[in-house]
Short mmCIF file of N, CA and C in Angstrom, two decimals:
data_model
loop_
_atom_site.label_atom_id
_atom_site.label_comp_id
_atom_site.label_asym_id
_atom_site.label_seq_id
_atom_site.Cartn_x
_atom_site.Cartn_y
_atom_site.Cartn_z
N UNK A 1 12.98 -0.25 -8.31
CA UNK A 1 12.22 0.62 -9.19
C UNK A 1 12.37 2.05 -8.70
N UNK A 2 12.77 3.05 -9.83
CA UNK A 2 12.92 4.55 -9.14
C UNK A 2 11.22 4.89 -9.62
N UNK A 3 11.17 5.69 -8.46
CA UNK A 3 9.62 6.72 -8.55
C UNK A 3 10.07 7.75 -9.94
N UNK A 4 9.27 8.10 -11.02
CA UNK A 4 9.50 8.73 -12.36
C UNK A 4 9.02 10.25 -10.91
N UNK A 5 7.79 9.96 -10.48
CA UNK A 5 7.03 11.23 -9.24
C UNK A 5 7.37 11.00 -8.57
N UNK A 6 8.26 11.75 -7.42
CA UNK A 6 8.80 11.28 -6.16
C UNK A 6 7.23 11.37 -4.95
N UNK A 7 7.56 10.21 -4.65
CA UNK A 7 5.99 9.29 -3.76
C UNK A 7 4.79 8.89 -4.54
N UNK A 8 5.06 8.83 -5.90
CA UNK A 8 4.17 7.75 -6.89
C UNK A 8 3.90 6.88 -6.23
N UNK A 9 5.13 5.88 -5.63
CA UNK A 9 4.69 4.51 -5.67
C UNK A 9 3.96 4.21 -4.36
N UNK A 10 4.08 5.16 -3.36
CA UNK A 10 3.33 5.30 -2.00
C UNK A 10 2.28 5.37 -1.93
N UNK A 11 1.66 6.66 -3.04
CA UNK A 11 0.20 7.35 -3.31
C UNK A 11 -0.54 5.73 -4.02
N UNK A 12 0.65 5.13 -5.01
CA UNK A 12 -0.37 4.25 -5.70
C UNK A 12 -0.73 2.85 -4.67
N UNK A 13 0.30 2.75 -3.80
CA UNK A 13 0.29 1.37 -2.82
C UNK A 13 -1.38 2.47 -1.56
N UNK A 14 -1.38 3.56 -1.43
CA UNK A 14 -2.65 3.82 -0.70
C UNK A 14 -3.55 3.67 -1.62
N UNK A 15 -3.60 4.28 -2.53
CA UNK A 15 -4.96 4.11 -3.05
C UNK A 15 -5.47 2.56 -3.45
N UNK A 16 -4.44 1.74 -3.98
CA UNK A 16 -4.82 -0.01 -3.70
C UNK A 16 -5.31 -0.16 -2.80
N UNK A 17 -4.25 -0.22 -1.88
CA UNK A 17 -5.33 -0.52 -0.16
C UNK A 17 -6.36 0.28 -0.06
N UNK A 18 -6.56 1.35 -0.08
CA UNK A 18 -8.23 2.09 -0.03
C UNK A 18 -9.47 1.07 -0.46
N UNK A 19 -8.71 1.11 -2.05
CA UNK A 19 -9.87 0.66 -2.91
C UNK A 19 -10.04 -1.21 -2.60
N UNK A 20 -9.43 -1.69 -2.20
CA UNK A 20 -9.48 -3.07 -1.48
C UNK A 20 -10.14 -3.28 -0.28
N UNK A 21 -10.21 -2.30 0.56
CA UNK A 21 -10.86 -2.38 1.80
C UNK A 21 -12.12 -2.16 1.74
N UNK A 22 -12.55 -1.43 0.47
CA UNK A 22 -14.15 -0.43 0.07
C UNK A 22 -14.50 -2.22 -0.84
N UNK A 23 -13.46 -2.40 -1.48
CA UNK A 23 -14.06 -3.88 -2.31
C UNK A 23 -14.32 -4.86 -0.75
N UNK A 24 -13.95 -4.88 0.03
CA UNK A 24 -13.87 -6.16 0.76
C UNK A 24 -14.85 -5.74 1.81
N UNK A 25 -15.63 -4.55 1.63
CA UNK A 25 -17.17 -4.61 2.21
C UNK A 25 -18.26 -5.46 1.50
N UNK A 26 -17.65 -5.23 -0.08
CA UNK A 26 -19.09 -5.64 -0.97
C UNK A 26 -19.38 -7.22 -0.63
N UNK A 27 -20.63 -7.41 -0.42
CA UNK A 27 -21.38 -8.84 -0.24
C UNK A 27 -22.09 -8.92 -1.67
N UNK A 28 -21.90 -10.86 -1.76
CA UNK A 28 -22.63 -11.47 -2.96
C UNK A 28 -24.02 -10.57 -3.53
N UNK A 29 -24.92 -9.86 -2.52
CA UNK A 29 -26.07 -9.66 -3.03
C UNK A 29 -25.98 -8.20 -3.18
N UNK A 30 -25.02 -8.04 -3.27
CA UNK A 30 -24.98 -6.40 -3.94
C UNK A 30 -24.53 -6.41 -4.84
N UNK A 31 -23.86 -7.00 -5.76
CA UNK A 31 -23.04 -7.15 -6.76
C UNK A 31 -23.92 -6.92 -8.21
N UNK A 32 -25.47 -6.60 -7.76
CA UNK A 32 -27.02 -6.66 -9.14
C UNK A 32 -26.85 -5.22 -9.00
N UNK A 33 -26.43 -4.55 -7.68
CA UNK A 33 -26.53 -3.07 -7.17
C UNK A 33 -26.31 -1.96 -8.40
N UNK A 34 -27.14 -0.89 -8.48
CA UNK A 34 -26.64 -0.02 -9.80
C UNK A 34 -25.33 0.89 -9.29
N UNK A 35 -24.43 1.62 -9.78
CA UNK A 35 -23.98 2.47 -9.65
C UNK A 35 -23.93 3.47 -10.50
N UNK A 36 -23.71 4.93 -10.00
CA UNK A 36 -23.80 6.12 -10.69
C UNK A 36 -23.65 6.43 -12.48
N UNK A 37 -23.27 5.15 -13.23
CA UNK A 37 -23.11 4.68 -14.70
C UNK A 37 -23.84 3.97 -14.67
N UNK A 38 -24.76 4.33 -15.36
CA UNK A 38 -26.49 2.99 -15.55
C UNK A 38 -25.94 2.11 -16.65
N UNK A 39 -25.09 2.15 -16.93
CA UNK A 39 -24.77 1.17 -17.79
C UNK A 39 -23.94 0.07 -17.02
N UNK A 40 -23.62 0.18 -15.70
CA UNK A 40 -22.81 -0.69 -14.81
C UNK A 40 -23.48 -1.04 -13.65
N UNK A 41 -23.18 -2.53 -13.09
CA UNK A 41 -23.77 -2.77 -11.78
C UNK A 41 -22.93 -2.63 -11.04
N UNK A 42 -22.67 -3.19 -9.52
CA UNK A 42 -21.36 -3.36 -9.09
C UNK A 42 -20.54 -4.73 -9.40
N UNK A 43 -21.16 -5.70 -9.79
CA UNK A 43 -20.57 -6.67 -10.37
C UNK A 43 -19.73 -6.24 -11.41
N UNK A 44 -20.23 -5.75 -12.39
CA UNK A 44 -19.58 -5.03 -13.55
C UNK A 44 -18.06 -4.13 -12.99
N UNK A 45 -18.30 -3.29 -12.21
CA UNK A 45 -17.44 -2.52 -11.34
C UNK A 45 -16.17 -3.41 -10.59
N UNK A 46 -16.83 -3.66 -10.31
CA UNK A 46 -15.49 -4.81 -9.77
C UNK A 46 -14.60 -5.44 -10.80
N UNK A 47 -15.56 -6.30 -11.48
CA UNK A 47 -14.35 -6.88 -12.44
C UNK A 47 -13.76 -5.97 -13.41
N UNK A 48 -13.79 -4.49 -13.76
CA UNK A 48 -13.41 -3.86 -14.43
C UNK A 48 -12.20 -3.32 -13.57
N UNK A 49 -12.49 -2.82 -12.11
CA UNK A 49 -11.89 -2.47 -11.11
C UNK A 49 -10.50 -3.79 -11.23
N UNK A 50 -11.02 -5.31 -11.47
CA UNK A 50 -9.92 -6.37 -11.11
C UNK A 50 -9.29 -6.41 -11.84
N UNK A 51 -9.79 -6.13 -13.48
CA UNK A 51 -9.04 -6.51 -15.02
C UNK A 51 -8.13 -5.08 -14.90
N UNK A 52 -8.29 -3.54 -14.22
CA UNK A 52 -7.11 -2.84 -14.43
C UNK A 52 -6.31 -2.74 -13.41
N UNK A 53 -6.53 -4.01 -11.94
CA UNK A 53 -5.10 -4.10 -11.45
C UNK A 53 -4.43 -5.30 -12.35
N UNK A 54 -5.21 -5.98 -13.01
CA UNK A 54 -4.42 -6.78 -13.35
C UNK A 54 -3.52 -6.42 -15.16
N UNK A 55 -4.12 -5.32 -15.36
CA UNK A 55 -3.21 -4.85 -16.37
C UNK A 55 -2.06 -3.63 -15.80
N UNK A 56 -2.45 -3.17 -14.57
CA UNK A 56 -1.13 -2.24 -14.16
C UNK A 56 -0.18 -3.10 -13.17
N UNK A 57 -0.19 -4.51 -12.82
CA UNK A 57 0.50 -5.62 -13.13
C UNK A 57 1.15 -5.96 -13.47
N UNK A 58 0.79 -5.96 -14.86
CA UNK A 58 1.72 -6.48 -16.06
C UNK A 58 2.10 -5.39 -16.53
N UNK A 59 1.87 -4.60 -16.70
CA UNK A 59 2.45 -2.96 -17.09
C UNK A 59 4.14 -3.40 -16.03
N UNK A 60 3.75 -3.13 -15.00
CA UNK A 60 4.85 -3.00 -13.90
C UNK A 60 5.59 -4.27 -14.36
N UNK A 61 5.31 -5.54 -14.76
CA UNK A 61 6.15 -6.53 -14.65
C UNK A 61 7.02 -6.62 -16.18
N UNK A 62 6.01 -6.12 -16.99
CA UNK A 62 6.61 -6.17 -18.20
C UNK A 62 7.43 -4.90 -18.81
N UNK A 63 6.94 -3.21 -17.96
CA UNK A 63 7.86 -2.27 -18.71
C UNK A 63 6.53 -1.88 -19.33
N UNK A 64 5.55 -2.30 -19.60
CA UNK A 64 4.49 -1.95 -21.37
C UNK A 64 3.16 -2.16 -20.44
N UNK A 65 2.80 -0.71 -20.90
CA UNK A 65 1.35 -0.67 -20.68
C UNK A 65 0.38 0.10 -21.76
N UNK A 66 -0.99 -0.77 -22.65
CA UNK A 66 -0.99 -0.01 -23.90
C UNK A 66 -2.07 -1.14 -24.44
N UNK A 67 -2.73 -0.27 -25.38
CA UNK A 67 -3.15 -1.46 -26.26
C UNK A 67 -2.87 -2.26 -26.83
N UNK A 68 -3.48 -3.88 -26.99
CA UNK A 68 -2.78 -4.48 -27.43
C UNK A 68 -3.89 -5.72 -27.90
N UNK A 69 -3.27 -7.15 -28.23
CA UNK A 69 -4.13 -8.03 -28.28
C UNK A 69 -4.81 -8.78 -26.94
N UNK A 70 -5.81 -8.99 -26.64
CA UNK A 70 -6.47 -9.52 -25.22
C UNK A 70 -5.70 -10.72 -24.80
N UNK A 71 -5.44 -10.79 -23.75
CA UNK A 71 -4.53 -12.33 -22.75
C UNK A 71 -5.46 -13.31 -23.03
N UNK A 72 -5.80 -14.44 -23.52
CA UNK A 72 -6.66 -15.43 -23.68
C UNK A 72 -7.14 -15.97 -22.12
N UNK A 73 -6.24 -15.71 -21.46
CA UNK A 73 -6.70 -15.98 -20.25
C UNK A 73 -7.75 -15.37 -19.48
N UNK A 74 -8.04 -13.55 -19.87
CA UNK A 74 -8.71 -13.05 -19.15
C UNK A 74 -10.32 -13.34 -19.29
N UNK A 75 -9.98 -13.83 -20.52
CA UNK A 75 -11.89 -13.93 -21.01
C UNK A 75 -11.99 -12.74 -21.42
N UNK A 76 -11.50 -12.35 -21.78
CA UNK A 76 -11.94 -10.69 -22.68
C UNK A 76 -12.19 -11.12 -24.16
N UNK A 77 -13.47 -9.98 -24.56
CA UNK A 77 -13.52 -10.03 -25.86
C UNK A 77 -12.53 -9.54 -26.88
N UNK A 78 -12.07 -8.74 -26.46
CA UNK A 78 -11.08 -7.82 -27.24
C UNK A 78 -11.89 -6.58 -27.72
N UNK A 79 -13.04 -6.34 -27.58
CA UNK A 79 -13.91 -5.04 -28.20
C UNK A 79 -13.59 -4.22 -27.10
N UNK A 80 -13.21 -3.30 -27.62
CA UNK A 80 -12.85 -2.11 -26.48
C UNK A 80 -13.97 -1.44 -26.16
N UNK A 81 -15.22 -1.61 -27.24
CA UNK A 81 -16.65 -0.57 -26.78
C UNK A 81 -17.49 -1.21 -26.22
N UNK A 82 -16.55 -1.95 -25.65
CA UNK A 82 -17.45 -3.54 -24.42
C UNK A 82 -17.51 -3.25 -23.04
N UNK A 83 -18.40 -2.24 -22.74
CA UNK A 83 -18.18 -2.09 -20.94
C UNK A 83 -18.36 -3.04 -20.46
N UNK A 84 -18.88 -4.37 -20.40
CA UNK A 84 -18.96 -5.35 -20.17
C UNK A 84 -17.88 -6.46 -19.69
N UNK A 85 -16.44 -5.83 -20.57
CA UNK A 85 -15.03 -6.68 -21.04
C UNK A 85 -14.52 -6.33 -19.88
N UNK A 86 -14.32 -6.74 -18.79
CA UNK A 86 -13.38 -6.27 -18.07
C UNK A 86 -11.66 -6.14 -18.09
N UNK A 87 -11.86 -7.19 -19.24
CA UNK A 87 -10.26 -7.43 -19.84
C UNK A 87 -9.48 -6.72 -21.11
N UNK A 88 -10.22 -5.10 -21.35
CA UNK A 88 -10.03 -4.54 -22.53
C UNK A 88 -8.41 -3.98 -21.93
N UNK A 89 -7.32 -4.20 -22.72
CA UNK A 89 -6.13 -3.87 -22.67
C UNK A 89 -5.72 -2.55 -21.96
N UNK A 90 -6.60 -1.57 -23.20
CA UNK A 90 -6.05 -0.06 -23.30
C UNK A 90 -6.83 0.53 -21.79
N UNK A 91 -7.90 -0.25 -21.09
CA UNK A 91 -8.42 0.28 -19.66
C UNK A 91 -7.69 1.69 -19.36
N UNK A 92 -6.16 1.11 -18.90
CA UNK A 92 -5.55 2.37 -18.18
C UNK A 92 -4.98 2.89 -18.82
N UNK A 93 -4.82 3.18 -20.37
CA UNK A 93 -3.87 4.12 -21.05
C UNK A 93 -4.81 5.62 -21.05
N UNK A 94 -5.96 5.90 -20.66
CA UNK A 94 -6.19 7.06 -21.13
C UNK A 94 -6.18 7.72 -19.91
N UNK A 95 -6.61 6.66 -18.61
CA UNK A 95 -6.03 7.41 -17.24
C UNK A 95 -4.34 7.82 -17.18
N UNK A 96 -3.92 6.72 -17.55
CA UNK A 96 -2.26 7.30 -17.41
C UNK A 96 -1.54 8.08 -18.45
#
């Protein structure tokens, strides 16, 4: 794979590991915990956090990253105005 940013793929392999090491503090009983979006707990956070590695994933494996129809697998609703969905497609198209 060529870097499109030369040290993209470095910056993005740290910030994974960052954000994996900050996930792999959280314990079962924090997961009710609020965070700075009152509309999210950290439970919520996480699996939103898990559903967009697992769509920049498939982005990387497939070439395509974008809206689309929901993976039946993820358990997503498919409503994108679902903070709830952790499996909404378009997650990372407006960051990227």
């Amino acid at each position: 794979m060529t870097d499109l940013v030369p040290g993209a793929a470095g910056l993005l392999a740290g910030a994974v590991s960052y954000a994996l090491s900050l996930c792999a503090l959280v314990v079962p009983g924090e997961m009710s915990l609020p965070t700075p979006c009152p509309e999210w707990d950290v439970g919520m956070l996480l699996a939103h956090l898990s559903a967009s590695m697992a769509d920049l994933e498939a982005g990387i494996r497939t070439g395509r990253l974008g809206p689309g129809p929901p993976d039946p697998a993820s358990g997503a609703s498919g409503d994108p105005g679902d903070p709830g969905d952790p499996g909404d497609p378009g997650d990372l198209v407006g960051v990227l």
